Structures are given as structure tokens and as C-alpha cells.
mmCIF file of C-alpha atoms in Angstrom:
data_model
loop_
_atom_site.group_PDB
_atom_site.id
_atom_site.type_symbol
_atom_site.label_atom_id
_atom_site.label_comp_id
_atom_site.label_asym_id
_atom_site.label_seq_id
_atom_site.Cartn_x
_atom_site.Cartn_y
_atom_site.Cartn_z
ATOM 1 C CA MET A 9 60.139 20.727 -48.492
ATOM 2 C CA ARG A 10 61.354 17.228 -47.494
ATOM 3 C CA LYS A 11 63.131 16.827 -50.855
ATOM 4 C CA LEU A 12 64.757 20.238 -50.416
ATOM 5 C CA SER A 13 66.007 19.278 -46.930
ATOM 6 C CA MET A 14 67.407 15.991 -48.238
ATOM 7 C CA MET A 15 69.181 17.791 -51.079
ATOM 8 C CA ALA A 16 70.658 20.326 -48.655
ATOM 9 C CA GLY A 17 71.909 17.469 -46.487
ATOM 10 C CA VAL A 18 73.569 15.736 -49.423
ATOM 11 C CA VAL A 19 75.254 18.983 -50.514
ATOM 12 C CA ALA A 20 76.472 19.687 -46.976
ATOM 13 C CA ALA A 21 77.867 16.160 -46.643
ATOM 14 C CA GLY A 22 79.565 16.426 -50.008
ATOM 15 C CA VAL A 23 81.170 19.728 -49.084
ATOM 16 C CA GLY A 24 82.384 18.244 -45.797
ATOM 17 C CA ILE A 25 83.967 15.276 -47.556
ATOM 18 C CA ALA A 26 85.501 17.361 -50.343
ATOM 19 C CA ALA A 27 86.864 20.179 -48.194
ATOM 20 C CA PRO A 28 90.124 18.442 -47.075
ATOM 21 C CA ALA A 29 90.899 17.332 -50.637
ATOM 22 C CA PHE A 30 90.164 20.816 -51.956
ATOM 23 C CA ALA A 31 92.491 22.332 -49.359
ATOM 24 C CA VAL A 32 95.307 20.032 -50.497
ATOM 25 C CA ASP A 33 94.671 20.846 -54.163
ATOM 26 C CA ALA A 34 94.572 24.576 -53.408
ATOM 27 C CA THR A 35 97.921 24.319 -51.646
ATOM 28 C CA GLN A 36 99.434 22.495 -54.619
ATOM 29 C CA VAL A 37 98.055 25.093 -57.046
ATOM 30 C CA GLY A 38 99.477 27.850 -54.874
ATOM 31 C CA ARG A 39 102.918 26.265 -54.955
ATOM 32 C CA ARG A 40 102.781 25.809 -58.717
ATOM 33 C CA VAL A 41 101.991 29.481 -59.389
ATOM 34 C CA GLY A 42 104.676 30.546 -56.907
ATOM 35 C CA LEU A 43 102.607 31.853 -53.996
ATOM 36 C CA ASN A 44 104.840 32.692 -51.047
ATOM 37 C CA GLU A 45 103.285 34.345 -47.993
ATOM 38 C CA GLN A 46 106.685 35.597 -46.845
ATOM 39 C CA GLU A 47 107.356 37.433 -50.123
ATOM 40 C CA VAL A 48 104.026 39.149 -50.785
ATOM 41 C CA GLU A 49 104.641 42.454 -52.531
ATOM 42 C CA ALA A 50 102.282 45.328 -51.688
ATOM 43 C CA GLY A 51 101.825 48.835 -52.976
ATOM 44 C CA LEU A 52 99.582 51.727 -53.838
ATOM 45 C CA ASP A 53 98.628 53.329 -57.132
ATOM 46 C CA VAL A 54 96.667 56.300 -58.402
ATOM 47 C CA ARG A 55 94.914 56.473 -61.764
ATOM 48 C CA VAL A 56 93.237 59.002 -64.004
ATOM 49 C CA GLY A 57 91.236 58.396 -67.151
ATOM 50 C CA LEU A 58 88.054 58.774 -69.159
ATOM 51 C CA GLY A 59 85.019 56.653 -69.841
ATOM 52 C CA GLY A 60 81.277 56.334 -69.905
ATOM 53 C CA PHE A 61 78.209 54.164 -70.219
ATOM 54 C CA THR A 62 77.191 52.131 -73.253
ATOM 55 C CA GLY A 63 73.738 51.166 -74.525
ATOM 56 C CA ASP A 64 70.647 53.142 -73.516
ATOM 57 C CA LEU A 65 72.527 54.695 -70.589
ATOM 58 C CA GLY A 66 75.185 55.920 -73.009
ATOM 59 C CA ASP A 67 72.503 57.599 -75.138
ATOM 60 C CA GLU A 68 71.537 59.825 -72.190
ATOM 61 C CA THR A 69 75.043 60.512 -70.819
ATOM 62 C CA GLY A 70 78.489 61.548 -72.049
ATOM 63 C CA ILE A 71 82.174 60.791 -71.467
ATOM 64 C CA GLY A 72 83.434 61.615 -67.979
ATOM 65 C CA ALA A 73 86.778 61.931 -66.194
ATOM 66 C CA LEU A 74 87.740 59.550 -63.404
ATOM 67 C CA PHE A 75 90.204 59.387 -60.525
ATOM 68 C CA GLY A 76 91.090 56.332 -58.473
ATOM 69 C CA ILE A 77 93.329 55.137 -55.666
ATOM 70 C CA THR A 78 94.033 51.436 -55.163
ATOM 71 C CA ALA A 79 95.870 49.165 -52.729
ATOM 72 C CA VAL A 80 97.661 46.296 -54.477
ATOM 73 C CA ALA A 81 99.053 42.960 -53.285
ATOM 74 C CA GLN A 82 101.191 40.709 -55.514
ATOM 75 C CA PRO A 83 101.546 37.253 -53.877
ATOM 76 C CA SER A 84 103.455 35.924 -56.896
ATOM 77 C CA ASP A 85 104.680 36.870 -60.353
ATOM 78 C CA LEU A 86 101.414 35.568 -61.830
ATOM 79 C CA VAL A 87 98.736 36.550 -59.315
ATOM 80 C CA GLY A 88 97.720 39.962 -57.993
ATOM 81 C CA VAL A 89 94.821 41.460 -56.030
ATOM 82 C CA GLU A 90 93.523 45.038 -56.006
ATOM 83 C CA VAL A 91 91.004 46.817 -53.791
ATOM 84 C CA GLY A 92 90.266 50.465 -54.360
ATOM 85 C CA TYR A 93 88.032 53.485 -54.814
ATOM 86 C CA GLU A 94 87.131 55.152 -58.096
ATOM 87 C CA GLY A 95 85.300 58.453 -58.494
ATOM 88 C CA GLN A 96 83.910 59.574 -61.826
ATOM 89 C CA SER A 97 81.906 62.551 -63.052
ATOM 90 C CA VAL A 98 79.658 61.525 -65.960
ATOM 91 C CA PRO A 99 77.939 64.421 -67.778
ATOM 92 C CA ILE A 100 74.221 64.143 -68.522
ATOM 93 C CA ASP A 101 73.312 64.553 -72.191
ATOM 94 C CA ASP A 102 69.513 64.268 -72.102
ATOM 95 C CA ALA A 103 67.055 66.605 -73.821
ATOM 96 C CA ARG A 104 64.784 66.327 -70.775
ATOM 97 C CA VAL A 105 67.467 67.868 -68.526
ATOM 98 C CA SER A 106 69.105 71.307 -68.685
ATOM 99 C CA GLY A 107 72.810 71.531 -69.514
ATOM 100 C CA GLY A 108 75.564 71.414 -66.894
ATOM 101 C CA ASN A 109 74.195 68.479 -64.915
ATOM 102 C CA HIS A 110 76.175 65.337 -64.171
ATOM 103 C CA ILE A 111 76.236 62.016 -62.301
ATOM 104 C CA TRP A 112 78.910 61.476 -59.651
ATOM 105 C CA ARG A 113 79.870 57.805 -59.496
ATOM 106 C CA ASN A 114 81.453 56.538 -56.265
ATOM 107 C CA ASN A 115 82.785 53.012 -56.666
ATOM 108 C CA GLY A 116 84.540 50.362 -54.623
ATOM 109 C CA THR A 117 86.027 47.347 -56.431
ATOM 110 C CA LEU A 118 87.852 44.113 -55.587
ATOM 111 C CA LEU A 119 89.795 42.759 -58.582
ATOM 112 C CA ALA A 120 91.901 39.622 -59.088
ATOM 113 C CA LYS A 121 94.671 39.892 -61.726
ATOM 114 C CA LEU A 122 96.540 37.227 -63.652
ATOM 115 C CA GLY A 123 99.600 37.775 -65.840
ATOM 116 C CA PRO A 124 103.347 37.082 -66.115
ATOM 117 C CA ILE A 125 106.216 39.471 -65.492
ATOM 118 C CA VAL A 126 108.304 39.638 -68.670
ATOM 119 C CA ASP A 127 111.981 40.640 -68.608
ATOM 120 C CA GLU A 128 111.516 41.818 -64.980
ATOM 121 C CA LYS A 129 109.868 45.023 -66.283
ATOM 122 C CA TRP A 130 106.767 44.366 -68.364
ATOM 123 C CA HIS A 131 103.634 43.034 -66.691
ATOM 124 C CA PRO A 132 100.684 42.344 -69.032
ATOM 125 C CA PHE A 133 97.561 41.197 -67.202
ATOM 126 C CA VAL A 134 93.866 40.442 -67.300
ATOM 127 C CA GLY A 135 91.540 40.886 -64.351
ATOM 128 C CA LEU A 136 88.090 39.935 -63.092
ATOM 129 C CA GLY A 137 86.294 41.312 -60.070
ATOM 130 C CA LEU A 138 83.246 42.649 -58.275
ATOM 131 C CA GLY A 139 82.295 46.257 -57.564
ATOM 132 C CA LEU A 140 79.543 48.396 -56.086
ATOM 133 C CA SER A 141 78.780 51.976 -57.115
ATOM 134 C CA TYR A 142 76.564 54.730 -55.777
ATOM 135 C CA LEU A 143 75.372 57.043 -58.552
ATOM 136 C CA ASP A 144 74.546 60.541 -57.290
ATOM 137 C CA ALA A 145 72.686 62.589 -59.909
ATOM 138 C CA SER A 146 72.930 66.368 -59.540
ATOM 139 C CA SER A 147 69.800 68.079 -58.193
ATOM 140 C CA GLY A 148 69.175 69.889 -61.486
ATOM 141 C CA SER A 149 68.539 66.554 -63.221
ATOM 142 C CA GLU A 150 65.638 65.574 -60.956
ATOM 143 C CA PRO A 151 63.074 64.043 -61.370
ATOM 144 C CA VAL A 152 64.300 62.579 -64.680
ATOM 145 C CA PHE A 153 67.427 61.088 -63.076
ATOM 146 C CA SER A 154 67.484 59.372 -59.686
ATOM 147 C CA ASN A 155 70.229 58.376 -57.284
ATOM 148 C CA ASP A 156 70.982 54.673 -57.610
ATOM 149 C CA TRP A 157 73.083 51.773 -56.332
ATOM 150 C CA GLN A 158 74.473 49.466 -58.995
ATOM 151 C CA THR A 159 76.509 46.270 -58.908
ATOM 152 C CA GLU A 160 79.428 46.016 -61.329
ATOM 153 C CA PHE A 161 81.374 43.054 -62.697
ATOM 154 C CA PRO A 162 84.653 44.494 -64.058
ATOM 155 C CA MET A 163 86.811 42.766 -66.676
ATOM 156 C CA ALA A 164 90.163 44.494 -67.142
ATOM 157 C CA ALA A 165 93.157 44.169 -69.446
ATOM 158 C CA GLY A 166 96.334 46.223 -69.440
ATOM 159 C CA ILE A 167 100.081 46.373 -69.109
ATOM 160 C CA ASP A 168 102.424 47.873 -66.495
ATOM 161 C CA TYR A 169 106.048 48.896 -66.901
ATOM 162 C CA ARG A 170 108.187 48.652 -63.783
ATOM 163 C CA LEU A 171 111.346 50.544 -62.921
ATOM 164 C CA GLY A 172 112.604 49.471 -59.532
ATOM 165 C CA ASN A 173 109.883 50.104 -56.969
ATOM 166 C CA PHE A 174 107.915 52.379 -59.304
ATOM 167 C CA PHE A 175 105.667 51.599 -62.241
ATOM 168 C CA ALA A 176 103.410 53.159 -64.845
ATOM 169 C CA GLY A 177 100.666 51.439 -66.806
ATOM 170 C CA VAL A 178 97.626 51.640 -69.030
ATOM 171 C CA ARG A 179 94.425 49.617 -68.842
ATOM 172 C CA GLY A 180 90.903 49.328 -70.121
ATOM 173 C CA THR A 181 88.040 48.097 -67.952
ATOM 174 C CA TYR A 182 84.654 46.918 -69.186
ATOM 175 C CA ARG A 183 82.052 46.643 -66.441
ATOM 176 C CA LEU A 184 78.817 44.710 -66.695
ATOM 177 C CA VAL A 185 76.274 46.728 -64.725
ATOM 178 C CA GLY A 186 73.234 45.462 -62.822
ATOM 179 C CA GLY A 187 70.299 47.064 -61.018
ATOM 180 C CA GLU A 188 70.040 50.161 -63.181
ATOM 181 C CA GLU A 189 67.203 52.451 -62.056
ATOM 182 C CA LEU A 190 69.004 55.682 -62.848
ATOM 183 C CA VAL A 191 66.819 56.967 -65.707
ATOM 184 C CA THR A 192 64.129 55.745 -68.079
ATOM 185 C CA VAL A 193 64.378 55.507 -71.865
ATOM 186 C CA PRO A 194 62.762 58.663 -73.337
ATOM 187 C CA GLY A 195 59.107 58.138 -74.194
ATOM 188 C CA THR A 196 58.824 54.919 -72.167
ATOM 189 C CA ASP A 197 58.677 53.643 -68.593
ATOM 190 C CA ASP A 198 61.572 51.224 -69.216
ATOM 191 C CA ASP A 199 64.788 51.610 -67.230
ATOM 192 C CA ALA A 200 67.750 52.561 -69.425
ATOM 193 C CA LYS A 201 70.257 49.699 -69.513
ATOM 194 C CA GLY A 202 73.934 49.621 -70.397
ATOM 195 C CA SER A 203 77.460 48.739 -69.379
ATOM 196 C CA LEU A 204 80.447 50.926 -68.480
ATOM 197 C CA PHE A 205 83.791 51.232 -70.233
ATOM 198 C CA ASN A 206 86.736 53.186 -68.787
ATOM 199 C CA GLY A 207 90.339 53.621 -69.878
ATOM 200 C CA ASN A 208 93.061 55.044 -67.664
ATOM 201 C CA ILE A 209 96.753 55.490 -66.971
ATOM 202 C CA THR A 210 98.236 54.366 -63.670
ATOM 203 C CA LEU A 211 101.200 55.465 -61.550
ATOM 204 C CA GLY A 212 102.287 53.754 -58.377
ATOM 205 C CA GLY A 213 104.881 52.000 -56.246
ATOM 206 C CA ARG A 214 105.659 48.611 -54.722
ATOM 207 C CA PHE A 215 107.249 48.158 -51.338
#
């Protein structure tokens, strides 16, 4: 315990010493990428698409439609931030469950984007973020499927085309999923594991 306390003290002291230098470096980085608090561009977009789970989860489910709405901030030409909601209906394809059942996925995600604006119109980007979903299995799938919370780590890539204040785009998002207790692998007591891949088109505006 004494060693742990000493280590915590050293870390705290190091953070205190490094904080001013880090603040200066962060400011310099911000200037280099063109961050300007007075020229932050904001907007809203809506998206529709398709996708589903991979791995063992994909074996027991199908491809489902999604809808999303997202608030966007673009502090510079290179850096963007998104926060939004995504709803998705994933059909259940499991021999242990009667047909017509599905999982409703309610998700909230914060995503940081990085990419240049080319020719003032094209905006290719990659993104990395953190999300949380509540999976609500339809009552007809019980007790095989359960309601579940899952953490998600989205990695996105896409391109937007801008025309004035309006834009349209396409993207694919691969989400690493954690905490899966939605359903077990048939014939075992093991939780079915997998990731999530969605593709969508996006329409929106910047103001």
C-alpha cells in the first residue's frame, strides 16, 4: 500500500509539472492545424443505411436498417467533432426464436474526425470515437435473447461532398463491441461475441 501511495504521489507531481508545458504544446498544435474559436463551423446531418453484427453475433442476427441524427462542429479544415443518436433494427435469425423478431439498437456516439478539405468541396476523413448502445430484444425472442448495454469503439472512414452550406456523403463505420450478454452461442453457455459494421449515406448542412 505504501509503494502504491508513493507511486500515486510521483504521478501526481509529474502531471502537475507537465501540465503547463502540455498546455503550451496543445496551443501550438491547435494553431498549426488551424483551430480558430471564432470561426467554428457547426451543423446538423441525418443518415440512413444498413449494417449488422459480425462473428458469433452475426450468425444469430441479420442485416438491419438504421437512421441517425448528428450535431457536427468543424473547428478547422482538418478537425471535426460529431455527437449523435443512431437507431437500428437488427432482425433475429436464430433457429431457437420464431420469425419476425428483432433487436432495436439505441446508440449515442461521440466521434472525432480528421481529414482535409480538397478543392473546397471534397472532404475525405477518418474518425475514432466512443459510443454506448442499449439493445432491446423484442419480447418474442425471450428468454433466448436478453436486453443488454454495450460499449462501442467506432472507427469510421468516408467522404463528403459540399455545395455551399449543404453536403452529402457516404461512410462506413466498424465498431468494436464490448460487454456482450445479448445471446449465447447455440449449444453452449458462452456469450456470443462480435463487432458491428454499418454503411450509410448522409445529408446535412453547415451554418
